[in-house]
Tab-separated table of C-alpha atoms and ligand atoms in Angstrom:
chain	number	residue	atom	x	y	z
K	1	UNK	CA	0.177	0.175	-0.115
K	2	UNK	CA	1.489	2.936	-0.966
K	3	UNK	CA	0.491	6.788	0.155
K	4	UNK	CA	1.381	10.202	-0.467
K	5	UNK	CA	3.525	11.755	2.051
K	6	UNK	CA	3.557	15.666	2.441
K	7	UNK	CA	6.516	15.385	4.463
K	8	UNK	CA	8.775	13.696	1.815
K	9	UNK	CA	6.295	14.655	-1.205
K	10	UNK	CA	6.870	11.308	-2.341
K	11	UNK	CA	4.291	8.099	-2.377
K	12	UNK	CA	6.030	5.908	-0.160
K	13	UNK	CA	5.128	2.196	0.890
K	14	UNK	CA	3.054	2.074	4.309
K	15	UNK	CA	5.153	0.454	7.057
K	16	UNK	CA	3.606	0.985	10.281
K	17	UNK	CA	5.542	1.405	13.326
K	18	UNK	CA	3.957	-1.704	15.000
K	19	UNK	CA	3.218	-4.685	12.952
K	20	UNK	CA	-0.448	-4.720	12.348
K	21	UNK	CA	-1.225	-1.877	13.935
K	22	UNK	CA	-1.945	1.785	12.710
K	23	UNK	CA	-1.878	4.806	14.928
K	24	UNK	CA	-3.775	7.606	13.304
K	25	UNK	CA	-4.685	10.999	14.401
K	26	UNK	CA	-6.869	13.352	12.454
K	27	UNK	CA	-7.456	17.078	13.425
K	28	UNK	CA	-10.915	17.504	14.008
K	29	UNK	CA	-13.350	20.567	13.672
K	30	UNK	CA	-13.662	23.390	15.824
K	31	UNK	CA	-17.364	23.070	17.266
K	32	UNK	CA	-18.968	26.516	17.013
K	33	UNK	CA	-21.487	25.967	14.301
K	34	UNK	CA	-22.866	22.987	12.334
K	35	UNK	CA	-20.087	21.392	10.189
K	36	UNK	CA	-20.055	22.362	6.639
K	37	UNK	CA	-19.407	20.281	3.672
K	38	UNK	CA	-15.639	21.546	3.472
K	39	UNK	CA	-15.315	20.098	6.929
K	40	UNK	CA	-16.828	16.835	5.790
K	41	UNK	CA	-14.293	15.954	2.987
K	42	UNK	CA	-11.450	14.967	5.589
K	43	UNK	CA	-13.873	13.180	7.815
K	44	UNK	CA	-15.218	11.438	4.726
K	45	UNK	CA	-11.594	10.808	3.160
K	46	UNK	CA	-9.629	9.565	6.118
K	47	UNK	CA	-12.675	7.506	7.614
K	48	UNK	CA	-12.344	5.718	4.285
K	49	UNK	CA	-8.413	5.402	4.886
K	50	UNK	CA	-9.276	3.967	8.270
K	51	UNK	CA	-11.737	1.433	6.567
K	52	UNK	CA	-9.332	0.445	3.921
K	53	UNK	CA	-6.695	-0.386	6.686
K	54	UNK	CA	-9.324	-2.506	8.773
K	55	UNK	CA	-10.184	-4.193	5.590
K	56	UNK	CA	-6.588	-5.263	5.182
K	57	UNK	CA	-6.232	-6.478	8.567
K	58	UNK	CA	-4.492	-3.564	10.598
K	59	UNK	CA	-5.977	-2.674	14.017
K	60	UNK	CA	-6.487	1.161	13.567
K	61	UNK	CA	-6.301	3.252	16.625
K	62	UNK	CA	-7.991	6.439	15.258
K	63	UNK	CA	-8.222	9.583	17.224
K	64	UNK	CA	-9.753	12.982	16.285
K	65	UNK	CA	-10.211	15.865	18.499
K	66	UNK	CA	-12.916	18.362	18.881
K	67	UNK	CA	-11.447	21.976	19.314
K	68	UNK	CA	-13.697	23.161	22.205
K	69	UNK	CA	-11.954	26.082	23.367
K	70	UNK	CA	-11.407	28.887	20.689
K	71	UNK	CA	-12.119	32.408	19.878
K	72	UNK	CA	-15.010	31.748	17.435
K	73	UNK	CA	-16.555	29.753	20.548
K	74	UNK	CA	-16.566	32.137	23.012
K	75	UNK	CA	-17.557	34.994	20.571
K	76	UNK	CA	-20.861	33.054	19.717
K	77	UNK	CA	-21.329	32.172	23.719
K	78	UNK	CA	-21.219	35.967	24.459
K	79	UNK	CA	-23.977	36.697	21.742
K	80	UNK	CA	-26.039	34.040	23.031
K	81	UNK	CA	-25.786	34.868	26.508
K	82	UNK	CA	-24.750	30.956	27.472
K	83	UNK	CA	-21.574	29.538	28.186
K	84	UNK	CA	-18.839	28.654	25.915
K	85	UNK	CA	-19.152	24.502	27.048
K	86	UNK	CA	-22.982	24.957	26.151
K	87	UNK	CA	-22.059	26.163	22.863
K	88	UNK	CA	-19.481	23.347	22.012
K	89	UNK	CA	-21.329	20.598	23.508
K	90	UNK	CA	-24.219	21.799	21.297
K	91	UNK	CA	-22.182	21.520	18.219
K	92	UNK	CA	-20.235	18.196	19.145
K	93	UNK	CA	-23.963	16.954	19.421
K	94	UNK	CA	-24.896	17.823	15.688
K	95	UNK	CA	-21.423	16.974	14.536
K	96	UNK	CA	-21.832	13.514	15.504
K	97	UNK	CA	-25.414	13.438	13.994
K	98	UNK	CA	-23.780	14.473	10.521
K	99	UNK	CA	-21.168	12.103	10.858
K	100	UNK	CA	-23.496	9.402	11.572
K	101	UNK	CA	-25.620	10.257	8.507
K	102	UNK	CA	-22.411	10.109	6.044
K	103	UNK	CA	-21.674	6.843	7.520
K	104	UNK	CA	-18.315	7.904	9.168
K	105	UNK	CA	-17.143	5.509	11.846
K	106	UNK	CA	-17.139	7.178	15.307
K	107	UNK	CA	-13.084	7.552	16.208
K	108	UNK	CA	-11.499	5.330	18.963
K	109	UNK	CA	-11.332	8.271	21.008
K	110	UNK	CA	-12.937	12.077	20.315
K	111	UNK	CA	-10.841	13.992	22.867
K	112	UNK	CA	-11.831	17.097	23.661
K	113	UNK	CA	-9.558	20.027	24.387
K	114	UNK	CA	-11.001	21.338	27.559
K	115	UNK	CA	-10.571	18.226	28.917
K	116	UNK	CA	-6.749	17.696	28.262
K	117	UNK	CA	-5.584	21.367	29.837
K	118	UNK	CA	-3.174	19.249	32.338
K	119	UNK	CA	-1.442	17.735	29.881
K	120	UNK	CA	-0.853	20.976	28.050
K	121	UNK	CA	0.477	22.654	30.692
K	122	UNK	CA	2.874	19.562	31.599
K	123	UNK	CA	4.076	19.889	27.544
K	124	UNK	CA	4.623	23.734	27.810
K	125	UNK	CA	6.486	23.256	31.117
K	126	UNK	CA	8.539	20.564	29.468
K	127	UNK	CA	9.442	22.732	26.666
K	128	UNK	CA	10.295	26.002	28.687
K	129	UNK	CA	12.593	23.675	30.829
K	130	UNK	CA	14.491	22.233	27.401
K	131	UNK	CA	14.682	25.995	26.325
K	132	UNK	CA	12.307	25.532	23.716
K	133	UNK	CA	9.717	28.050	25.113
K	134	UNK	CA	9.774	31.170	27.196
K	135	UNK	CA	6.924	32.814	29.388
K	136	UNK	CA	6.772	36.888	29.097
K	137	UNK	CA	5.683	39.415	31.487
K	138	UNK	CA	2.074	39.193	30.886
K	139	UNK	CA	1.985	35.239	31.369
K	140	UNK	CA	2.110	34.751	27.487
K	141	UNK	CA	4.175	31.593	26.503
K	142	UNK	CA	5.653	31.689	23.156
K	143	UNK	CA	7.520	28.843	21.242
K	144	UNK	CA	11.221	29.754	20.416
K	145	UNK	CA	10.852	28.683	16.445
K	146	UNK	CA	14.474	29.366	15.911
K	147	UNK	CA	15.631	27.002	18.328
K	148	UNK	CA	14.106	24.112	16.397
K	149	UNK	CA	16.684	23.789	13.187
K	150	UNK	CA	13.862	21.739	11.261
K	151	UNK	CA	11.163	24.224	11.607
K	152	UNK	CA	9.549	24.393	8.052
K	153	UNK	CA	10.384	20.654	7.034
K	154	UNK	CA	6.609	19.485	6.534
K	155	UNK	CA	5.910	22.805	4.640
K	156	UNK	CA	9.112	23.051	2.645
K	157	UNK	CA	9.214	26.759	3.863
K	158	UNK	CA	12.687	28.186	4.361
K	159	UNK	CA	13.420	29.938	7.703
K	160	UNK	CA	14.776	33.131	6.487
K	161	UNK	CA	11.949	33.853	3.991
K	162	UNK	CA	9.418	32.725	6.942
K	163	UNK	CA	10.835	35.300	9.038
K	164	UNK	CA	10.778	38.006	6.583
K	165	UNK	CA	7.223	37.278	6.184
K	166	UNK	CA	6.411	37.178	9.886
K	167	UNK	CA	8.222	40.298	10.572
K	168	UNK	CA	5.758	42.372	8.108
K	169	UNK	CA	2.970	40.686	10.023
K	170	UNK	CA	4.185	41.799	13.179
K	171	UNK	CA	0.750	41.988	15.489
K	172	UNK	CA	0.335	44.779	17.989
K	173	UNK	CA	0.655	43.543	21.473
K	174	UNK	CA	2.986	40.750	20.633
K	175	UNK	CA	6.037	43.370	21.241
K	176	UNK	CA	7.224	40.878	23.613
K	177	UNK	CA	8.151	38.326	21.683
K	178	UNK	CA	11.823	37.510	21.087
K	179	UNK	CA	10.899	36.822	17.409
K	180	UNK	CA	8.167	37.435	15.321
K	181	UNK	CA	7.928	33.841	14.028
K	182	UNK	CA	7.465	32.420	17.688
K	183	UNK	CA	3.871	31.213	18.443
K	184	UNK	CA	1.670	30.995	21.374
K	185	UNK	CA	1.313	28.070	23.611
K	186	UNK	CA	-0.533	29.905	26.584
K	187	UNK	CA	-2.204	32.822	26.545
K	188	UNK	CA	-3.492	35.071	29.532
K	189	UNK	CA	-7.513	35.236	29.893
K	190	UNK	CA	-9.723	38.193	28.532
K	191	UNK	CA	-12.545	39.433	30.664
K	192	UNK	CA	-15.414	36.973	30.530
K	193	UNK	CA	-13.682	34.083	28.951
K	194	UNK	CA	-13.136	30.628	30.176
K	195	UNK	CA	-9.708	30.069	31.647
K	196	UNK	CA	-7.417	27.672	33.417
K	197	UNK	CA	-4.676	28.108	36.331
K	198	UNK	CA	-1.489	27.611	35.002
K	199	UNK	CA	2.297	28.498	36.093
K	200	UNK	CA	2.405	31.364	34.083
K	201	UNK	CA	-1.018	33.041	34.341
K	202	UNK	CA	-4.797	32.507	34.634
K	203	UNK	CA	-5.542	31.804	31.039
K	204	UNK	CA	-5.730	29.036	28.141
K	205	UNK	CA	-3.714	26.978	25.771
K	206	UNK	CA	-2.890	28.219	21.932
K	207	UNK	CA	-4.557	25.889	19.563
K	208	UNK	CA	-1.736	23.795	18.261
K	209	UNK	CA	-0.598	22.548	21.547
K	210	UNK	CA	-4.050	20.705	22.089
K	211	UNK	CA	-3.169	18.463	18.829
K	212	UNK	CA	0.502	17.328	20.216
K	213	UNK	CA	-0.739	16.687	23.648
K	214	UNK	CA	-3.849	14.547	22.724
K	215	UNK	CA	-1.889	12.545	20.053
K	216	UNK	CA	0.615	11.811	22.774
K	217	UNK	CA	-2.044	10.903	25.197
K	218	UNK	CA	-4.176	8.801	23.362
K	219	UNK	CA	-1.562	7.031	20.694
K	220	UNK	CA	1.925	7.874	21.776
K	221	UNK	CA	4.940	9.959	21.185
K	222	UNK	CA	5.439	8.422	17.607
K	223	UNK	CA	2.284	7.678	15.558
K	224	UNK	CA	1.975	6.409	11.656
K	225	UNK	CA	-0.276	8.792	10.023
K	226	UNK	CA	-1.272	12.788	11.239
K	227	UNK	CA	-4.255	13.904	8.945
K	228	UNK	CA	-5.912	16.952	8.111
K	229	UNK	CA	-7.051	19.699	5.305
K	230	UNK	CA	-4.124	21.037	3.363
K	231	UNK	CA	-4.865	24.416	4.889
K	232	UNK	CA	-3.545	22.802	8.268
K	233	UNK	CA	0.168	22.216	6.802
K	234	UNK	CA	1.266	25.408	7.845
K	235	UNK	CA	1.208	26.825	10.430
K	236	UNK	CA	-0.855	24.211	12.319
K	237	UNK	CA	1.051	21.005	11.291
K	238	UNK	CA	4.286	22.844	11.129
K	239	UNK	CA	3.724	23.787	14.802
K	240	UNK	CA	2.617	20.715	16.306
K	241	UNK	CA	5.802	19.003	14.765
K	242	UNK	CA	7.982	21.817	16.521
K	243	UNK	CA	6.129	21.160	19.873
K	244	UNK	CA	6.190	17.551	19.733
K	245	UNK	CA	9.557	16.684	18.100
K	246	UNK	CA	11.030	19.245	20.901
K	247	UNK	CA	9.236	17.943	23.763
K	248	UNK	CA	9.591	14.035	23.004
K	249	UNK	CA	12.838	14.001	21.186
K	250	UNK	CA	11.518	11.541	18.498
K	251	UNK	CA	10.095	11.691	15.330
K	252	UNK	CA	6.335	12.909	15.682
K	253	UNK	CA	4.543	11.379	12.826
K	254	UNK	CA	5.864	8.888	10.182
K	255	UNK	CA	3.341	10.038	7.335
K	256	UNK	CA	1.315	13.170	7.043
K	257	UNK	CA	-1.873	13.136	4.821
K	258	UNK	CA	-3.537	15.988	3.501
K	259	UNK	CA	-6.915	16.362	1.429
K	260	UNK	CA	-7.523	19.187	-0.895
K	261	UNK	CA	-9.858	21.711	-0.951
K	262	UNK	CA	-13.628	21.710	-1.626
K	263	UNK	CA	-14.569	24.558	-3.609
K	264	UNK	CA	-18.045	25.806	-4.482
K	265	UNK	CA	-19.186	26.769	-7.947
K	266	UNK	CA	-15.054	27.075	-8.759
K	267	UNK	CA	-14.779	29.394	-5.873
K	268	UNK	CA	-13.023	28.525	-2.590
K	269	UNK	CA	-15.569	27.972	-0.260
K	270	UNK	CA	-15.302	30.110	2.781
K	271	UNK	CA	-17.483	31.708	5.627
K	272	UNK	CA	-16.569	35.305	4.332
K	273	UNK	CA	-17.611	35.003	0.879
K	274	UNK	CA	-21.134	33.235	2.353
K	275	UNK	CA	-20.938	30.613	-0.355
K	276	UNK	CA	-20.584	27.885	2.276
K	277	UNK	CA	-23.179	25.185	2.757
K	278	UNK	CA	-23.572	22.807	5.860
K	279	UNK	CA	-23.841	19.072	5.611
K	280	UNK	CA	-27.619	19.721	7.412
K	281	UNK	CA	-28.563	21.762	4.295
K	282	UNK	CA	-27.454	19.321	2.117
K	283	UNK	CA	-29.207	16.701	4.092
K	284	UNK	CA	-32.589	18.285	3.433
K	285	UNK	CA	-31.951	17.445	-0.059
K	286	UNK	CA	-30.178	14.462	-0.258
K	287	UNK	CA	-29.363	11.236	1.455
K	288	UNK	CA	-25.936	12.007	3.275
K	289	UNK	CA	-24.523	8.812	1.512
K	290	UNK	CA	-24.639	10.447	-1.763
K	291	UNK	CA	-22.450	13.446	-0.450
K	292	UNK	CA	-19.972	10.698	0.420
K	293	UNK	CA	-20.282	9.429	-2.843
K	294	UNK	CA	-19.263	12.679	-4.337
K	295	UNK	CA	-16.291	13.253	-2.316
K	296	UNK	CA	-15.241	9.593	-3.284
K	297	UNK	CA	-15.819	10.398	-7.109
K	298	UNK	CA	-12.290	12.609	-6.975
K	299	UNK	CA	-8.837	11.692	-5.729
K	300	UNK	CA	-8.599	13.123	-2.078
K	301	UNK	CA	-5.671	15.528	-3.026
K	302	UNK	CA	-7.083	17.048	-5.780
K	303	UNK	CA	-9.369	20.372	-5.347
K	304	UNK	CA	-12.780	18.982	-5.782
K	305	UNK	CA	-15.898	21.387	-6.693
K	306	UNK	CA	-19.239	21.119	-5.218
K	307	UNK	CA	-22.104	21.609	-7.939
K	308	UNK	CA	-25.754	20.615	-8.079
K	309	UNK	CA	-24.994	18.650	-11.274
K	310	UNK	CA	-22.226	16.579	-9.538
K	311	UNK	CA	-24.358	15.754	-6.805
K	312	UNK	CA	-27.193	14.866	-9.145
K	313	UNK	CA	-24.789	12.526	-11.291
K	314	UNK	CA	-23.712	11.304	-7.749
K	315	UNK	CA	-27.076	10.596	-6.901
K	316	UNK	CA	-27.903	8.554	-10.052
K	317	UNK	CA	-24.836	6.604	-9.778
K	318	UNK	CA	-25.128	5.642	-6.492
K	319	UNK	CA	-28.692	4.496	-6.896
K	320	UNK	CA	-27.278	1.965	-9.655
K	321	UNK	CA	-25.454	0.377	-6.815
K	322	UNK	CA	-28.176	0.251	-4.553
K	323	UNK	CA	-30.517	-1.196	-7.663
K	324	UNK	CA	-27.961	-3.755	-8.535
K	325	UNK	CA	-27.549	-5.236	-4.664
K	326	UNK	CA	-31.237	-5.000	-4.230
K	327	UNK	CA	-31.608	-7.166	-7.416
K	328	UNK	CA	-28.923	-9.689	-6.338
K	329	UNK	CA	-30.439	-9.696	-3.124
K	330	UNK	CA	-33.831	-10.851	-4.319
K	331	UNK	CA	-32.445	-13.618	-6.638
K	332	UNK	CA	-30.314	-14.889	-3.498
K	333	UNK	CA	-33.651	-14.934	-1.373
K	334	UNK	CA	-35.498	-16.448	-4.592
K	335	UNK	CA	-33.183	-19.385	-5.021
K	336	UNK	CA	-31.508	-22.100	-2.708
K	337	UNK	CA	-29.528	-23.804	-4.917
K	338	UNK	CA	-25.827	-24.434	-5.147
K	339	UNK	CA	-23.753	-22.545	-7.486
K	340	UNK	CA	-23.114	-24.247	-10.987
K	341	UNK	CA	-19.592	-25.306	-12.619
K	342	UNK	CA	-20.167	-22.604	-14.874
K	343	UNK	CA	-20.991	-20.251	-12.532
K	344	UNK	CA	-17.929	-20.970	-10.078
K	345	UNK	CA	-15.785	-20.011	-13.021
K	346	UNK	CA	-17.751	-16.809	-13.731
K	347	UNK	CA	-17.314	-15.982	-10.007
K	348	UNK	CA	-13.442	-16.094	-10.521
K	349	UNK	CA	-14.057	-13.456	-12.808
K	350	UNK	CA	-16.138	-11.315	-10.881
K	351	UNK	CA	-13.349	-11.586	-7.977
K	352	UNK	CA	-10.870	-10.035	-10.439
K	353	UNK	CA	-12.833	-6.822	-9.667
K	354	UNK	CA	-11.547	-7.168	-6.089
K	355	UNK	CA	-7.992	-6.871	-7.011
K	356	UNK	CA	-8.394	-3.917	-9.438
K	357	UNK	CA	-10.384	-2.219	-6.477
K	358	UNK	CA	-7.400	-3.164	-4.094
K	359	UNK	CA	-5.036	-1.939	-6.636
K	360	UNK	CA	-6.503	1.597	-6.990
K	361	UNK	CA	-6.924	1.690	-3.015
K	362	UNK	CA	-3.245	0.685	-2.593
K	363	UNK	CA	-2.180	3.244	-5.155
K	364	UNK	CA	-2.621	6.633	-2.441
K	365	UNK	CA	-6.360	5.584	-2.123
K	366	UNK	CA	-7.294	6.195	-5.282
K	367	UNK	CA	-11.282	6.061	-4.669
K	368	UNK	CA	-12.076	7.340	-8.089
K	369	UNK	CA	-10.636	4.213	-9.846
K	370	UNK	CA	-11.875	1.855	-6.717
K	371	UNK	CA	-15.537	3.327	-7.561
K	372	UNK	CA	-14.763	2.342	-11.561
K	373	UNK	CA	-14.059	-1.348	-10.374
K	374	UNK	CA	-17.284	-1.257	-8.412
K	375	UNK	CA	-19.174	-0.130	-11.274
K	376	UNK	CA	-17.546	-2.747	-13.437
K	377	UNK	CA	-18.561	-5.295	-11.016
K	378	UNK	CA	-22.481	-3.868	-10.872
K	379	UNK	CA	-22.442	-4.077	-14.680
K	380	UNK	CA	-21.089	-7.743	-14.952
K	381	UNK	CA	-23.810	-8.694	-12.156
K	382	UNK	CA	-26.326	-6.942	-13.846
K	383	UNK	CA	-25.623	-8.991	-17.075
K	384	UNK	CA	-24.706	-12.479	-15.304
K	385	UNK	CA	-27.544	-12.775	-12.960
K	386	UNK	CA	-30.746	-13.622	-14.378
K	387	UNK	CA	-34.130	-15.565	-13.793
K	388	UNK	CA	-31.574	-18.778	-14.114
K	389	UNK	CA	-29.022	-17.849	-11.997
K	390	UNK	CA	-28.450	-19.715	-8.557
K	391	UNK	CA	-29.374	-18.058	-5.163
K	392	UNK	CA	-25.445	-18.750	-4.169
K	393	UNK	CA	-23.830	-17.146	-7.119
K	394	UNK	CA	-26.276	-13.674	-6.697
K	395	UNK	CA	-25.303	-14.159	-2.879
K	396	UNK	CA	-21.599	-14.755	-3.644
K	397	UNK	CA	-21.347	-11.493	-5.916
K	398	UNK	CA	-23.685	-9.506	-3.466
K	399	UNK	CA	-21.098	-10.249	-0.551
K	400	UNK	CA	-18.048	-8.862	-2.695
K	401	UNK	CA	-20.219	-5.845	-3.875
K	402	UNK	CA	-21.498	-5.138	0.073
K	403	UNK	CA	-17.586	-5.641	1.261
K	404	UNK	CA	-16.191	-3.240	-1.288
K	405	UNK	CA	-18.652	-0.481	-0.740
K	406	UNK	CA	-18.384	-0.824	2.815
K	407	UNK	CA	-14.595	-0.197	2.605
K	408	UNK	CA	-15.814	3.089	0.949
K	409	UNK	CA	-18.685	3.598	3.531
K	410	UNK	CA	-21.310	3.098	1.341
K	411	UNK	CA	-24.176	1.207	2.345
K	412	UNK	CA	-25.956	-0.695	-0.168
K	413	UNK	CA	-28.476	-2.508	1.578
K	414	UNK	CA	-30.325	-0.962	4.101
K	415	UNK	CA	-28.806	-1.254	7.541
K	416	UNK	CA	-30.849	-3.393	10.087
K	417	UNK	CA	-32.571	-0.707	12.442
K	418	UNK	CA	-31.341	-0.742	15.997
K	419	UNK	CA	-33.976	-2.179	17.904
K	420	UNK	CA	-36.065	-0.138	20.362
K	421	UNK	CA	-35.419	-2.245	23.348
K	422	UNK	CA	-31.828	-1.875	22.794
K	423	UNK	CA	-31.956	1.627	22.824
K	424	UNK	CA	-34.179	1.607	25.727
K	425	UNK	CA	-31.592	-0.712	27.697
K	426	UNK	CA	-29.067	1.836	26.895
K	427	UNK	CA	-31.335	4.853	28.274
K	428	UNK	CA	-32.062	2.782	31.355
K	429	UNK	CA	-28.355	2.355	31.752
K	430	UNK	CA	-27.779	5.865	31.149
K	431	UNK	CA	-30.434	6.844	33.932
K	432	UNK	CA	-28.858	4.566	36.684
K	433	UNK	CA	-25.380	6.387	35.945
K	434	UNK	CA	-26.884	9.371	36.547
K	435	UNK	CA	-28.331	8.351	39.739
K	436	UNK	CA	-25.157	7.065	41.056
K	437	UNK	CA	-23.692	10.559	39.752
K	438	UNK	CA	-21.499	8.667	37.328
K	439	UNK	CA	-22.020	11.780	34.853
K	440	UNK	CA	-18.892	10.836	32.500
K	441	UNK	CA	-20.679	7.162	31.821
K	442	UNK	CA	-24.023	8.700	31.696
K	443	UNK	CA	-22.431	11.237	28.966
K	444	UNK	CA	-20.581	8.098	27.341
K	445	UNK	CA	-23.775	6.382	27.002
K	446	UNK	CA	-25.540	9.717	25.326
K	447	UNK	CA	-22.400	9.524	22.726
K	448	UNK	CA	-22.730	6.066	21.915
K	449	UNK	CA	-26.360	6.481	21.179
K	450	UNK	CA	-25.819	9.756	18.935
K	451	UNK	CA	-23.153	7.426	17.227
K	452	UNK	CA	-26.199	4.987	16.583
K	453	UNK	CA	-28.040	8.132	15.178
K	454	UNK	CA	-30.139	7.952	18.363
K	455	UNK	CA	-30.734	11.559	19.862
K	456	UNK	CA	-32.201	11.752	23.682
K	457	UNK	CA	-34.167	14.718	25.009
K	458	UNK	CA	-34.319	15.084	28.671
K	459	UNK	CA	-38.022	16.187	29.447
K	460	UNK	CA	-40.103	16.761	32.253
K	461	UNK	CA	-42.146	13.532	31.714
K	462	UNK	CA	-38.656	11.850	31.130
K	463	UNK	CA	-36.243	10.683	28.801
K	464	UNK	CA	-37.475	10.959	25.120
K	465	UNK	CA	-35.816	9.533	22.117
K	466	UNK	CA	-35.754	9.645	18.517
K	467	UNK	CA	-33.740	8.763	15.058
K	468	UNK	CA	-32.006	11.395	13.456
V	501	AMP	P1	-11.578	23.980	11.240
V	501	AMP	O1	-12.832	23.659	11.932
V	501	AMP	O2	-11.563	24.892	10.044
V	501	AMP	O3	-10.707	23.665	12.019
V	501	AMP	O4	-11.469	22.298	10.338
V	501	AMP	C1	-11.867	21.255	10.502
V	501	AMP	C2	-11.177	20.509	8.938
V	501	AMP	O5	-12.052	20.664	7.868
V	501	AMP	C3	-9.504	20.579	8.809
V	501	AMP	O6	-8.983	19.401	8.542
V	501	AMP	C4	-9.928	21.453	7.652
V	501	AMP	O7	-8.505	21.732	6.960
V	501	AMP	C5	-10.749	21.428	6.955
V	501	AMP	N1	-11.446	21.919	6.119
V	501	AMP	C6	-11.813	23.338	6.265
V	501	AMP	N2	-12.526	23.878	5.367
V	501	AMP	C7	-12.027	22.872	3.934
V	501	AMP	C8	-12.749	22.632	2.849
V	501	AMP	N3	-13.130	23.728	2.202
V	501	AMP	N4	-12.433	21.785	1.918
V	501	AMP	C9	-11.717	20.714	2.580
V	501	AMP	N5	-11.377	20.557	3.769
V	501	AMP	C10	-11.499	21.854	4.711
V	502	ZN	ZN1	-4.438	19.769	15.008
């Protein structure tokens, strides 16, 4: 399996640090609003990478954070007159609903920045002790960029060029910095903002430090893959490398993967241009499986343009797979005979599409070619399975189709519904946890139900639930 490593700018053979295991970290969204379809791209792409790794037999430890302390969250909380925690909690829940709709698997762990402040203070202290960071008189702590000689290695930027660029950008209020390139690790609180005590001042962490700390805590000092959108290469990922490698004295991540940007009507999609679409808006018009299909129809590193036409053609294409799967299932259920010799030979031919699919995925996750292999299989099944075919033959082709689509996270046969009684059992367990004041467990159950597409509402008449 080969993947393109942003660090070396080459496709490299994937060799995990530990045999059979993959440690993967994906930078997650800042939760102050419903996620937009740009945020959905890395979610769908790296979920597909994870699924393919699992298909290949790797045990994947997949960590993706929620940034739940940030200027934008605080601004929203002030506007609404509620706490920042309430805002972030609301949008984490909403994000999980969208993820369930897009069939993005929940991460092994979804850490939240506000729950990891102790670890951040510890890492900042280590960096200070090692001479890589310094506190100034107002309690701000900065990372001393020039001390890390490899700074710029991911984004392939030259330190001298960077320095002149930063000098021009010097922000007022940052005069105490030793160097314009230095970035914030910890900053003092402002009136009305959430804050934590620290050895330097009451305040909150900078954004970059959270990923270094959460990646280390949940995956260890060295990981296999670190991923996110290409806008994160600089400065976010460059800064994460500086922090982690200076603190731990080890290479932070072996492979760096970045998805290209999603544009809209051929323009960059951004909040300031007002041309962004939320996943929720799309879900009013389409099954989110269509959005997933659309994202997979291009290579993940290419820019992708969102348009009504492409969504329509994705919808039609996906329907072709679903219809084919339905036909195979009907034939399988209608007939109980074993395969004929002739069908066995044909099945071997059908199996060649698996090789095609894997070759595409092995080549830096070429999902567009992988989908082409799926369509060849669909065409094959549509022409070879008829009223005379045995149920075993139809069933075997269906198994292949479902398996390949599952790698892509595409559901081609209707999922079995989660039974009401299972949901109610979990709700009861949550009530018991709350009674016992085990709020962490209660929250965990609530999160699990959300992952299953079940939303809870605590009302005066008790807990109500609905499928989302
Ligand atoms: P943010 O909440 O802005 O930190 O973004 C969360 C993730 O979404 C990051 O990996 C970003 O790189 C990614 N992202 C944001 N906008 C886009 C876009 N238009 N296209 C692709 N990825 C994006
Ligand atoms: Zn990050």
